[in-house]
Structure formats: structure tokens, C-alpha cells
């Protein structure tokens, strides 16, 4: 990206290609502000080279071209505008932003939109706290960590499902039991007269004997563990489960793990249910087995960034290696500013993934690593250092910079180097010093005479 480098790289390029060259931008933008620089047509092409069409429309520079004939109101709703307005907002605030709703709901039905997390804020403005908890949209927020079965038992859920039911049907509804059985234990609820009638209405005599409630009567003298392992119990509980869910069932463990080693058993997806009974939610997410469940639909890149993954991958790593681990960034940078994060040793690995070896050596973060064992003098001569040191220098000053000489003279002969404008400045530094010393000695000699 160095100004001098442009001459070597552009030898076989057309005038048009030269103006689009990354290096060319530096020369053309010398007197431009940082904001103006990001707005030139050439800059857009350079910055958007590896971007998708969607990402390009979100680019800060792109916004100016697209919004020329738009009203102020339309501009604030523009996809690109969101990036500017949300710069200092948290991820949560961003998804609640009025403009954000437009983007996220583009392909949603009217029904889905009313259930959108952001939409809830607009619709509930004049509602009481009680009404809000009964709102159709509210269910989505409250039930995020609930199972499908628990959701159907949710107080709010009852309103939606019973809208077209008669009073008699409502009293037989699974959710209705919650209201009537407030002070009953879970076991007592499954034995409730209404509960049995409702659940067994369309069952055969054989199916009824397999019913959860029915098991309680026949298993009066059995322990909870034995009941869970009961042949009938397995069939009953797994009736509406997928093959994957069945393998996760506590009872299923016994059959599948018969020939497995103790180590393999602890890593088994099903085993997780038994082992995590007394663990906190945080501990569960860090459990070796939990990773298998949580990462099923994750890309390999996302998996390596997962907090839990760090534990497995860093088992045999030194403390230094751990801090350089891609996953470690998430934990270590939680309270860091955006600037500090980009300078973080670990960040280099992520940021430079698609960079060439040359670009990496010029990366601001790279300086920290590469110069760790260098003297102050060597650092000022480092190719990367030039970018930092010359930020506020004029073009002329840059040309005579000690560091600049090394880059500019790479392909010059020794004779040409000695004739180089910059070289003269260096060569005369010691000449002036020598002449000064001679003058001093001559004056001293004359004085003595």
C-alpha cells in the first residue's frame, strides 16, 4: 500500500486500472478527510471487492449514492442508515430499533410480524403489565428456554388455544389443569380425573395401559428409577419423539451403552441428562457432552468460537497458546474497546485469515508481535512502522524519512542510492558533525597559539 510501491506494481496496468489500484488511493486522497476518503467511487470498489451484493448495499459509502432522491424519513429507514445510527447500541438495542424491524420482517407474514420481538414494544405501549404477559408476542420471549410441552401449559398459551372452545372443552384442556391444580404435585396432576379423560379419549385399551397415569397405579411399589426404566414407560414416553430425541432419553442409556467404555458413556448424548441433574445452567453449557448437543447445527467456524469448545481444545495447550486461541478472544475481550480488541494478539489470527503475507506484515496489530524483541531503532526502521509514524507527515517529509529510504532504494544500485535525495540527508548528518568537530579543534588551536 506504500506510495512508492505503486510504480512497480502499475507498470503493465491501464490508466483506468491504476486509478482503481489500492495504492493509488493514497496519492489521490492526500488532502481529503477520513470521511471523504471513504466516499470516492474508487474506494468503494476497493473496499467492496470481497463483499456480497447485500453487504455492499449496507456499506457506509454506498448510502450516499442510493439516498440522493430520498426524504429524510426514508433515509432513516434505509438498510445502510441503520449501521450509522446503531454504532453505539448494544446487540439487543439494535434488534429493537424501529428501522431494524423493516429489515428483519421483509419476508415475514403479518402474523409473524406481530410476534416479532421488536414489534412487541410498539404494540404494548399502552398496555398494563398483566395484559403484556398475556400478549401473543410475549409468549415468544417468556418461552424461549421452555420445552414444547411446557409452552402448551403456559398461562398465556391458554388464551390462544381456547378461543373457539366451549366452557366444557376448556375445563378439559391440558393448560386448564394448571389453574385447577395450583397446589397439586406433578404426580397428583397426572392422576387427576380430568387429565386422564382428556389424554385417553382417543386411545385403545392397550394404549391406556401404557399411559403415564396408568403406570403410577401399577408401579406403586417401584422406585422412581425403576419406573423410568420400565419397558412400558419407555414406549409411552417416546411415542411422539423423533429418533434423535429417543436416543437422548434417560432410559435409552441402558440399551445403547451396554458395550461402551466408561469414557464413551460420559460423552454419550443421553448421559448428559443424568450427569447434569445437580449442575447449574452455566456448568451444563461447559459440560463436554453438552458441546455435542449445542453444536449440532453450527458451522465448524462457530464451533471453534464456542465458550465450551475452549475447554476441550486447550487441554494440552500452554497459557501463552491459549491466549492466542481464536475462541479465547470472546472471553478476553468482553470489556475491551473496539480499538483495544483490534490490537489484541489473538485478534490478529482472525483478522489476517484472508490477508496475504505482505499485508499481514503491514497490519497495525502485527507490529506488536514482530517488534517484541527489537530495539527502538530497529522498530523505527520496520516497514510496518512507517504507516504509523507518517500519519501526520507531509509527502516531502515522508520521502526523507529514515525508514522510507529502505523501501524506496530496494531496487536501486549503490551509486543511485548515494545520489538519492533522502540518502543525502542521512550522509550529511555525520558530515556536519565531523566539520563541526574540526572547526572546534582549529578554534581551540588558534586560541592556544
CSV table of C-alpha atoms in Angstrom, one decimal:
chain,number,residue,atom,x,y,z
A,1,UNK,CA,0.0,0.0,0.0
A,2,UNK,CA,3.1,2.2,0.1
A,3,UNK,CA,3.1,5.3,-2.3
A,4,UNK,CA,6.5,4.2,-3.8
A,5,UNK,CA,5.3,0.7,-4.4
A,6,UNK,CA,2.7,1.9,-6.9
A,7,UNK,CA,5.3,2.5,-9.6
A,8,UNK,CA,6.5,-1.1,-9.5
A,9,UNK,CA,3.0,-2.7,-9.4
A,10,UNK,CA,1.4,-0.5,-12.1
A,11,UNK,CA,3.9,-1.0,-14.9
A,12,UNK,CA,1.6,-3.1,-17.0
A,13,UNK,CA,-1.7,-1.6,-15.9
A,14,UNK,CA,-4.1,0.7,-17.9
A,15,UNK,CA,-4.8,4.2,-16.7
A,16,UNK,CA,-8.3,3.0,-15.5
A,17,UNK,CA,-6.8,0.1,-13.6
A,18,UNK,CA,-4.2,2.4,-12.0
A,19,UNK,CA,-6.9,4.7,-10.6
A,20,UNK,CA,-8.6,1.7,-9.0
A,21,UNK,CA,-5.4,0.4,-7.5
A,22,UNK,CA,-5.3,0.2,-3.7
A,23,UNK,CA,-2.0,2.2,-3.6
A,24,UNK,CA,-3.4,4.9,-5.9
A,25,UNK,CA,-6.0,5.9,-3.4
A,26,UNK,CA,-3.3,7.1,-1.1
A,27,UNK,CA,-2.0,9.7,-3.6
A,28,UNK,CA,-5.4,10.9,-4.6
A,29,UNK,CA,-6.7,11.2,-1.1
A,30,UNK,CA,-3.8,13.1,0.4
A,31,UNK,CA,-5.8,16.3,1.1
A,32,UNK,CA,-9.1,14.5,1.9
A,33,UNK,CA,-10.6,13.9,5.4
A,34,UNK,CA,-11.1,10.4,6.6
A,35,UNK,CA,-14.8,10.6,5.9
A,36,UNK,CA,-14.3,12.0,2.3
A,37,UNK,CA,-11.8,9.2,1.6
A,38,UNK,CA,-14.4,6.5,2.3
A,39,UNK,CA,-16.8,8.2,-0.2
A,40,UNK,CA,-14.7,8.2,-3.5
A,41,UNK,CA,-16.0,5.8,-6.2
A,42,UNK,CA,-12.6,4.1,-6.4
A,43,UNK,CA,-12.6,3.5,-2.6
A,44,UNK,CA,-16.0,1.7,-2.8
A,45,UNK,CA,-14.7,-0.7,-5.4
A,46,UNK,CA,-11.6,-1.5,-3.3
A,47,UNK,CA,-13.4,-2.0,0.0
A,48,UNK,CA,-16.3,-4.0,-1.5
A,49,UNK,CA,-14.1,-6.4,-3.6
A,50,UNK,CA,-14.9,-9.4,-1.4
A,51,UNK,CA,-18.4,-8.3,-0.3
A,52,UNK,CA,-21.7,-9.8,-1.4
A,53,UNK,CA,-24.3,-7.6,-3.1
A,54,UNK,CA,-26.2,-7.4,0.2
A,55,UNK,CA,-23.1,-6.3,2.2
A,56,UNK,CA,-22.3,-3.7,-0.4
A,57,UNK,CA,-25.7,-2.0,0.0
A,58,UNK,CA,-25.0,-1.9,3.7
A,59,UNK,CA,-21.6,-0.2,3.1
A,60,UNK,CA,-21.3,3.4,4.6
A,61,UNK,CA,-20.1,4.8,1.3
A,62,UNK,CA,-23.0,3.2,-0.6
A,63,UNK,CA,-25.6,5.1,1.4
A,64,UNK,CA,-24.8,8.4,-0.3
A,65,UNK,CA,-25.4,7.1,-3.8
A,66,UNK,CA,-28.6,5.3,-3.0
A,67,UNK,CA,-30.2,8.1,-0.9
A,68,UNK,CA,-29.9,11.1,-3.2
A,69,UNK,CA,-33.6,11.3,-4.0
A,70,UNK,CA,-34.9,10.1,-0.7
A,71,UNK,CA,-36.6,12.1,2.0
A,72,UNK,CA,-35.1,12.3,5.5
A,73,UNK,CA,-37.7,9.9,6.8
A,74,UNK,CA,-36.9,7.3,4.1
A,75,UNK,CA,-33.2,7.7,4.7
A,76,UNK,CA,-33.6,6.8,8.4
A,77,UNK,CA,-35.3,3.6,7.3
A,78,UNK,CA,-32.7,2.7,4.8
A,79,UNK,CA,-30.8,-0.5,5.4
A,80,UNK,CA,-27.4,1.3,5.3
A,81,UNK,CA,-28.5,4.0,7.6
A,82,UNK,CA,-29.0,1.5,10.4
A,83,UNK,CA,-25.3,0.9,10.6
A,84,UNK,CA,-24.6,4.6,11.2
A,85,UNK,CA,-27.4,5.0,13.8
A,86,UNK,CA,-26.6,1.9,15.8
A,87,UNK,CA,-22.9,2.4,16.1
A,88,UNK,CA,-23.1,2.8,19.9
A,89,UNK,CA,-26.0,0.5,20.5
A,90,UNK,CA,-25.9,-3.0,22.1
A,91,UNK,CA,-27.0,-6.0,20.0
A,92,UNK,CA,-30.3,-6.1,22.0
A,93,UNK,CA,-31.0,-2.4,21.3
A,94,UNK,CA,-30.2,-2.8,17.6
A,95,UNK,CA,-32.8,-5.6,17.1
A,96,UNK,CA,-35.3,-3.3,18.9
A,97,UNK,CA,-34.6,-0.4,16.7
A,98,UNK,CA,-37.6,0.9,14.6
A,99,UNK,CA,-35.5,0.7,11.4
A,100,UNK,CA,-34.3,-2.8,12.1
A,101,UNK,CA,-37.9,-4.1,12.1
A,102,UNK,CA,-38.2,-3.3,8.4
A,103,UNK,CA,-35.1,-5.4,7.5
A,104,UNK,CA,-35.9,-8.4,9.6
A,105,UNK,CA,-39.6,-8.6,8.7
A,106,UNK,CA,-39.2,-8.2,5.0
A,107,UNK,CA,-40.0,-11.9,4.3
A,108,UNK,CA,-42.4,-12.4,7.2
A,109,UNK,CA,-46.1,-12.8,7.2
A,110,UNK,CA,-48.4,-10.3,9.0
A,111,UNK,CA,-48.9,-12.9,11.8
A,112,UNK,CA,-45.1,-13.5,12.2
A,113,UNK,CA,-44.5,-9.7,12.3
A,114,UNK,CA,-46.9,-9.3,15.2
A,115,UNK,CA,-45.0,-12.0,17.1
A,116,UNK,CA,-41.6,-10.4,16.4
A,117,UNK,CA,-39.6,-9.4,19.4
A,118,UNK,CA,-39.3,-5.8,18.3
A,119,UNK,CA,-43.0,-5.5,17.4
A,120,UNK,CA,-44.0,-6.2,21.0
A,121,UNK,CA,-42.6,-2.8,22.2
A,122,UNK,CA,-44.8,-0.9,19.8
A,123,UNK,CA,-48.0,-2.8,20.4
A,124,UNK,CA,-47.7,-2.9,24.2
A,125,UNK,CA,-47.0,0.8,24.8
A,126,UNK,CA,-50.4,1.4,26.4
A,127,UNK,CA,-51.0,-2.0,28.0
A,128,UNK,CA,-50.8,-2.9,31.7
A,129,UNK,CA,-48.2,-5.3,32.9
A,130,UNK,CA,-50.8,-8.1,33.2
A,131,UNK,CA,-52.0,-7.5,29.7
A,132,UNK,CA,-48.5,-7.6,28.4
A,133,UNK,CA,-47.8,-11.0,29.9
A,134,UNK,CA,-50.9,-12.3,28.1
A,135,UNK,CA,-50.0,-10.8,24.8
A,136,UNK,CA,-49.4,-13.3,21.9
A,137,UNK,CA,-46.0,-11.9,21.2
A,138,UNK,CA,-45.0,-12.0,24.9
A,139,UNK,CA,-45.2,-15.8,24.8
A,140,UNK,CA,-42.2,-16.0,22.5
A,141,UNK,CA,-40.0,-14.1,24.9
A,142,UNK,CA,-41.1,-15.9,28.0
A,143,UNK,CA,-40.9,-19.4,26.5
A,144,UNK,CA,-37.5,-19.1,24.9
A,145,UNK,CA,-36.0,-21.7,27.2
A,146,UNK,CA,-39.1,-23.8,27.6
A,147,UNK,CA,-39.9,-27.2,26.1
A,148,UNK,CA,-42.8,-27.6,23.7
A,149,UNK,CA,-44.7,-29.4,26.4
A,150,UNK,CA,-44.1,-26.6,29.0
A,151,UNK,CA,-45.2,-24.0,26.4
A,152,UNK,CA,-48.6,-25.6,26.0
A,153,UNK,CA,-49.0,-25.4,29.8
A,154,UNK,CA,-48.1,-21.7,29.9
A,155,UNK,CA,-50.8,-19.4,31.4
A,156,UNK,CA,-50.7,-17.1,28.3
A,157,UNK,CA,-50.9,-20.0,25.9
A,158,UNK,CA,-54.3,-21.0,27.2
A,159,UNK,CA,-55.9,-17.8,25.8
A,160,UNK,CA,-54.8,-18.5,22.2
A,161,UNK,CA,-55.8,-22.2,22.2
A,162,UNK,CA,-59.2,-21.9,23.9
A,163,UNK,CA,-60.6,-19.1,21.8
A,164,UNK,CA,-63.1,-21.2,20.0
A,165,UNK,CA,-63.7,-23.8,22.7
A,166,UNK,CA,-66.8,-24.3,24.8
A,167,UNK,CA,-66.7,-23.9,28.5
A,168,UNK,CA,-66.8,-27.7,28.9
A,169,UNK,CA,-64.0,-28.3,26.5
A,170,UNK,CA,-61.9,-25.6,28.2
A,171,UNK,CA,-62.1,-27.4,31.5
A,172,UNK,CA,-60.7,-30.5,29.8
A,173,UNK,CA,-57.8,-28.6,28.1
A,174,UNK,CA,-54.3,-29.6,29.2
A,175,UNK,CA,-53.5,-26.0,30.0
A,176,UNK,CA,-56.6,-25.6,32.2
A,177,UNK,CA,-55.2,-28.1,34.6
A,178,UNK,CA,-52.6,-25.6,35.7
A,179,UNK,CA,-55.3,-23.3,37.0
A,180,UNK,CA,-57.2,-26.0,38.8
A,181,UNK,CA,-54.2,-27.9,40.2
A,182,UNK,CA,-52.2,-24.9,41.5
A,183,UNK,CA,-51.4,-26.7,44.8
A,184,UNK,CA,-51.0,-30.2,43.5
A,185,UNK,CA,-47.8,-32.1,42.9
A,186,UNK,CA,-46.8,-33.1,39.4
A,187,UNK,CA,-47.6,-36.7,40.2
A,188,UNK,CA,-51.1,-35.8,41.5
A,189,UNK,CA,-51.8,-33.8,38.4
A,190,UNK,CA,-51.2,-36.8,36.1
A,191,UNK,CA,-53.7,-38.7,38.2
A,192,UNK,CA,-56.4,-36.0,38.1
A,193,UNK,CA,-59.8,-37.3,36.8
A,194,UNK,CA,-59.9,-34.6,34.1
A,195,UNK,CA,-56.4,-35.2,33.0
A,196,UNK,CA,-56.9,-39.0,32.4
A,197,UNK,CA,-60.2,-38.5,30.4
A,198,UNK,CA,-58.6,-35.8,28.2
A,199,UNK,CA,-55.5,-37.7,27.3
A,200,UNK,CA,-57.1,-41.1,26.9
A,201,UNK,CA,-60.1,-40.0,24.8
A,202,UNK,CA,-58.8,-41.5,21.5
A,203,UNK,CA,-56.7,-44.3,23.0
A,204,UNK,CA,-57.3,-48.1,22.7
A,205,UNK,CA,-57.4,-50.2,25.8
A,206,UNK,CA,-53.8,-51.3,25.1
A,207,UNK,CA,-52.6,-47.7,24.7
A,208,UNK,CA,-54.4,-46.8,28.0
A,209,UNK,CA,-52.3,-49.4,29.9
A,210,UNK,CA,-49.2,-47.6,28.5
A,211,UNK,CA,-50.4,-44.2,29.7
A,212,UNK,CA,-48.2,-42.3,32.3
A,213,UNK,CA,-51.0,-42.1,34.8
A,214,UNK,CA,-51.8,-45.8,34.4
A,215,UNK,CA,-48.2,-46.7,35.2
A,216,UNK,CA,-48.4,-45.0,38.5
A,217,UNK,CA,-51.2,-47.4,39.6
A,218,UNK,CA,-49.3,-50.5,38.6
A,219,UNK,CA,-45.9,-49.2,39.9
A,220,UNK,CA,-47.0,-48.3,43.4
A,221,UNK,CA,-44.1,-50.2,45.0
A,222,UNK,CA,-41.4,-49.2,42.4
A,223,UNK,CA,-38.7,-46.6,42.8
A,224,UNK,CA,-38.6,-43.6,40.5
A,225,UNK,CA,-35.5,-45.0,38.8
A,226,UNK,CA,-37.2,-48.4,38.2
A,227,UNK,CA,-40.3,-46.7,36.8
A,228,UNK,CA,-38.2,-44.7,34.3
A,229,UNK,CA,-36.6,-47.9,33.2
A,230,UNK,CA,-39.8,-49.8,32.9
A,231,UNK,CA,-40.4,-51.4,29.4
A,232,UNK,CA,-43.8,-49.8,29.1
A,233,UNK,CA,-42.7,-46.4,30.3
A,234,UNK,CA,-40.1,-46.1,27.6
A,235,UNK,CA,-42.7,-46.9,24.8
A,236,UNK,CA,-45.2,-44.4,26.3
A,237,UNK,CA,-42.7,-41.5,26.8
A,238,UNK,CA,-41.2,-41.9,23.4
A,239,UNK,CA,-44.4,-42.2,21.3
A,240,UNK,CA,-44.2,-38.6,19.9
A,241,UNK,CA,-40.4,-38.3,20.0
A,242,UNK,CA,-38.1,-38.3,17.0
A,243,UNK,CA,-35.4,-40.9,16.6
A,244,UNK,CA,-32.8,-38.3,17.8
A,245,UNK,CA,-34.9,-37.4,20.9
A,246,UNK,CA,-35.3,-41.1,21.8
A,247,UNK,CA,-31.5,-41.6,21.9
A,248,UNK,CA,-31.4,-38.6,24.3
A,249,UNK,CA,-34.0,-40.3,26.6
A,250,UNK,CA,-32.6,-41.2,30.1
A,251,UNK,CA,-34.0,-44.7,29.8
A,252,UNK,CA,-32.4,-45.3,26.4
A,253,UNK,CA,-28.9,-45.1,28.0
A,254,UNK,CA,-29.1,-48.6,29.4
A,255,UNK,CA,-29.7,-50.2,26.0
A,256,UNK,CA,-27.3,-48.2,23.9
A,257,UNK,CA,-24.4,-48.2,26.4
A,258,UNK,CA,-24.1,-51.9,27.1
A,259,UNK,CA,-20.8,-52.4,25.3
A,260,UNK,CA,-19.4,-48.9,25.8
A,261,UNK,CA,-16.4,-47.9,28.0
A,262,UNK,CA,-16.9,-45.6,30.9
A,263,UNK,CA,-15.3,-42.8,29.0
A,264,UNK,CA,-17.5,-43.2,26.0
A,265,UNK,CA,-20.6,-43.4,28.2
A,266,UNK,CA,-19.8,-40.0,29.8
A,267,UNK,CA,-19.6,-38.5,26.3
A,268,UNK,CA,-22.8,-40.1,25.2
A,269,UNK,CA,-25.6,-37.5,24.3
A,270,UNK,CA,-28.0,-39.3,26.5
A,271,UNK,CA,-25.7,-39.4,29.5
A,272,UNK,CA,-25.8,-35.6,29.7
A,273,UNK,CA,-29.3,-35.7,31.2
A,274,UNK,CA,-28.2,-37.9,34.2
A,275,UNK,CA,-24.9,-36.2,34.8
A,276,UNK,CA,-26.3,-32.6,34.8
A,277,UNK,CA,-29.1,-33.1,37.3
A,278,UNK,CA,-27.4,-31.1,40.1
A,279,UNK,CA,-25.4,-28.7,37.8
A,280,UNK,CA,-26.1,-25.0,37.3
A,281,UNK,CA,-27.1,-23.8,33.8
A,282,UNK,CA,-23.6,-22.3,33.3
A,283,UNK,CA,-21.9,-25.6,34.3
A,284,UNK,CA,-24.1,-27.5,32.0
A,285,UNK,CA,-23.1,-25.4,28.9
A,286,UNK,CA,-19.5,-26.1,29.7
A,287,UNK,CA,-20.0,-29.9,30.0
A,288,UNK,CA,-18.0,-31.9,27.5
A,289,UNK,CA,-21.1,-33.8,26.4
A,290,UNK,CA,-23.2,-30.6,26.1
A,291,UNK,CA,-21.0,-29.5,23.2
A,292,UNK,CA,-22.3,-32.3,21.1
A,293,UNK,CA,-25.9,-31.2,21.5
A,294,UNK,CA,-25.4,-27.5,21.2
A,295,UNK,CA,-23.1,-27.6,18.2
A,296,UNK,CA,-25.2,-29.9,16.0
A,297,UNK,CA,-26.3,-27.1,13.7
A,298,UNK,CA,-23.2,-24.9,14.0
A,299,UNK,CA,-20.6,-24.4,11.4
A,300,UNK,CA,-17.1,-25.6,12.1
A,301,UNK,CA,-16.0,-21.9,12.5
A,302,UNK,CA,-18.7,-21.2,15.0
A,303,UNK,CA,-17.9,-24.3,17.0
A,304,UNK,CA,-14.3,-23.2,17.5
A,305,UNK,CA,-15.6,-19.9,18.9
A,306,UNK,CA,-17.9,-21.6,21.3
A,307,UNK,CA,-17.1,-21.0,25.0
A,308,UNK,CA,-17.4,-24.7,25.8
A,309,UNK,CA,-15.1,-25.6,22.9
A,310,UNK,CA,-12.2,-23.8,24.6
A,311,UNK,CA,-12.1,-26.3,27.4
A,312,UNK,CA,-11.7,-29.3,25.1
A,313,UNK,CA,-9.3,-27.7,22.6
A,314,UNK,CA,-7.0,-26.1,25.1
A,315,UNK,CA,-6.5,-29.1,27.4
A,316,UNK,CA,-2.9,-29.6,26.3
A,317,UNK,CA,-2.0,-26.0,25.4
A,318,UNK,CA,0.3,-23.6,27.3
A,319,UNK,CA,-1.1,-20.4,28.8
A,320,UNK,CA,0.5,-18.5,26.0
A,321,UNK,CA,-1.1,-20.6,23.3
A,322,UNK,CA,-4.5,-20.4,25.0
A,323,UNK,CA,-4.4,-16.6,24.8
A,324,UNK,CA,-3.8,-16.8,21.1
A,325,UNK,CA,-6.7,-19.2,20.6
A,326,UNK,CA,-9.5,-17.9,18.3
A,327,UNK,CA,-12.1,-18.8,20.9
A,328,UNK,CA,-10.2,-17.1,23.7
A,329,UNK,CA,-10.9,-13.7,22.1
A,330,UNK,CA,-14.6,-13.9,23.1
A,331,UNK,CA,-13.8,-14.3,26.8
A,332,UNK,CA,-10.9,-11.9,27.0
A,333,UNK,CA,-12.3,-9.0,25.0
A,334,UNK,CA,-15.7,-8.7,26.8
A,335,UNK,CA,-14.7,-5.5,28.5
A,336,UNK,CA,-12.3,-4.1,25.9
A,337,UNK,CA,-12.9,-1.2,23.5
A,338,UNK,CA,-13.1,-1.8,19.8
A,339,UNK,CA,-9.6,-0.3,19.4
A,340,UNK,CA,-8.1,-2.5,22.0
A,341,UNK,CA,-9.6,-5.6,20.5
A,342,UNK,CA,-8.1,-4.9,17.1
A,343,UNK,CA,-4.6,-4.7,18.8
A,344,UNK,CA,-5.2,-7.9,20.8
A,345,UNK,CA,-2.6,-10.6,20.0
A,346,UNK,CA,-5.4,-13.1,19.4
A,347,UNK,CA,-7.3,-10.8,17.1
A,348,UNK,CA,-4.5,-10.9,14.6
A,349,UNK,CA,-5.3,-14.5,13.8
A,350,UNK,CA,-8.9,-13.8,12.9
A,351,UNK,CA,-8.3,-10.5,11.1
A,352,UNK,CA,-5.4,-11.8,8.9
A,353,UNK,CA,-7.1,-15.0,7.8
A,354,UNK,CA,-7.7,-13.7,4.3
A,355,UNK,CA,-4.7,-11.4,4.1
A,356,UNK,CA,-1.5,-12.0,2.1
A,357,UNK,CA,1.8,-12.4,3.9
A,358,UNK,CA,2.7,-8.9,2.8
A,359,UNK,CA,-0.5,-7.3,4.0
A,360,UNK,CA,-0.1,-9.1,7.4
A,361,UNK,CA,3.3,-7.6,8.0
A,362,UNK,CA,1.8,-4.1,7.4
A,363,UNK,CA,-1.1,-4.8,9.8
A,364,UNK,CA,-1.2,-2.4,12.8
A,365,UNK,CA,-1.6,-5.4,15.2
A,366,UNK,CA,1.3,-7.3,13.6
A,367,UNK,CA,3.8,-4.6,14.8
A,368,UNK,CA,3.2,-5.6,18.4
A,369,UNK,CA,4.1,-9.2,17.8
A,370,UNK,CA,7.0,-8.7,15.4
A,371,UNK,CA,8.7,-5.9,17.4
A,372,UNK,CA,8.7,-7.6,20.8
A,373,UNK,CA,12.4,-8.3,20.7
A,374,UNK,CA,13.5,-5.4,18.6
A,375,UNK,CA,15.4,-2.3,19.7
A,376,UNK,CA,13.7,1.1,19.5
A,377,UNK,CA,16.0,2.0,16.5
A,378,UNK,CA,15.1,-1.2,14.7
A,379,UNK,CA,11.4,-0.6,15.3
A,380,UNK,CA,11.5,2.8,13.6
A,381,UNK,CA,13.1,1.2,10.6
A,382,UNK,CA,10.4,-1.5,10.4
A,383,UNK,CA,8.3,-1.5,7.2
A,384,UNK,CA,5.1,-1.5,9.3
A,385,UNK,CA,6.2,1.3,11.5
A,386,UNK,CA,6.2,3.7,8.5
A,387,UNK,CA,2.4,3.7,8.3
A,388,UNK,CA,2.1,4.7,12.0
A,389,UNK,CA,4.9,7.2,12.0
A,390,UNK,CA,4.0,9.1,8.8
A,391,UNK,CA,0.3,9.6,9.5
A,392,UNK,CA,0.8,13.3,10.2
A,393,UNK,CA,3.8,13.9,7.9
A,394,UNK,CA,3.8,15.8,4.5
A,395,UNK,CA,4.7,14.0,1.3
A,396,UNK,CA,8.1,15.6,1.4
A,397,UNK,CA,8.8,14.7,5.0
A,398,UNK,CA,7.8,11.1,4.2
A,399,UNK,CA,10.3,10.9,1.3
A,400,UNK,CA,13.2,11.8,3.6
A,401,UNK,CA,12.1,9.6,6.5
A,402,UNK,CA,14.9,7.2,7.5
A,403,UNK,CA,12.5,4.3,7.2
A,404,UNK,CA,11.3,5.4,3.8
A,405,UNK,CA,14.8,5.0,2.4
A,406,UNK,CA,14.9,1.3,3.0
A,407,UNK,CA,11.7,0.7,0.9
A,408,UNK,CA,12.4,3.2,-1.9
A,409,UNK,CA,16.0,2.0,-2.5
A,410,UNK,CA,15.3,-1.7,-2.6
A,411,UNK,CA,15.8,-1.9,-6.4
A,412,UNK,CA,18.4,0.9,-6.8
A,413,UNK,CA,22.2,0.5,-7.4
A,414,UNK,CA,24.7,1.6,-4.8
A,415,UNK,CA,25.5,4.6,-7.0
A,416,UNK,CA,21.9,5.6,-7.4
A,417,UNK,CA,21.4,5.2,-3.7
A,418,UNK,CA,24.2,7.6,-2.8
A,419,UNK,CA,22.6,10.1,-5.2
A,420,UNK,CA,19.2,9.7,-3.7
A,421,UNK,CA,17.7,12.9,-2.1
A,422,UNK,CA,16.9,11.1,1.1
A,423,UNK,CA,20.4,9.5,1.2
A,424,UNK,CA,22.0,12.9,1.2
A,425,UNK,CA,20.1,13.8,4.3
A,426,UNK,CA,21.5,10.8,6.1
A,427,UNK,CA,25.0,11.1,4.7
A,428,UNK,CA,25.3,14.7,5.7
A,429,UNK,CA,24.3,14.1,9.3
A,430,UNK,CA,27.7,12.7,10.0
A,431,UNK,CA,29.5,15.2,7.7
A,432,UNK,CA,28.1,18.2,9.6
A,433,UNK,CA,29.1,16.6,12.8
A,434,UNK,CA,32.7,16.0,11.5
A,435,UNK,CA,33.1,19.6,10.1
A,436,UNK,CA,31.8,20.9,13.4
A,437,UNK,CA,34.3,18.9,15.3
A,438,UNK,CA,37.2,20.1,13.0
A,439,UNK,CA,36.1,23.8,13.4
A,440,UNK,CA,36.1,23.3,17.1
A,441,UNK,CA,39.6,21.9,17.2
A,442,UNK,CA,41.0,24.6,14.9
A,443,UNK,CA,39.5,27.4,17.1
A,444,UNK,CA,40.9,25.8,20.1
A,445,UNK,CA,44.4,25.5,18.5
A,446,UNK,CA,44.4,29.2,17.4
A,447,UNK,CA,43.4,30.2,20.9
A,448,UNK,CA,46.2,28.3,22.4
A,449,UNK,CA,48.7,29.9,20.0
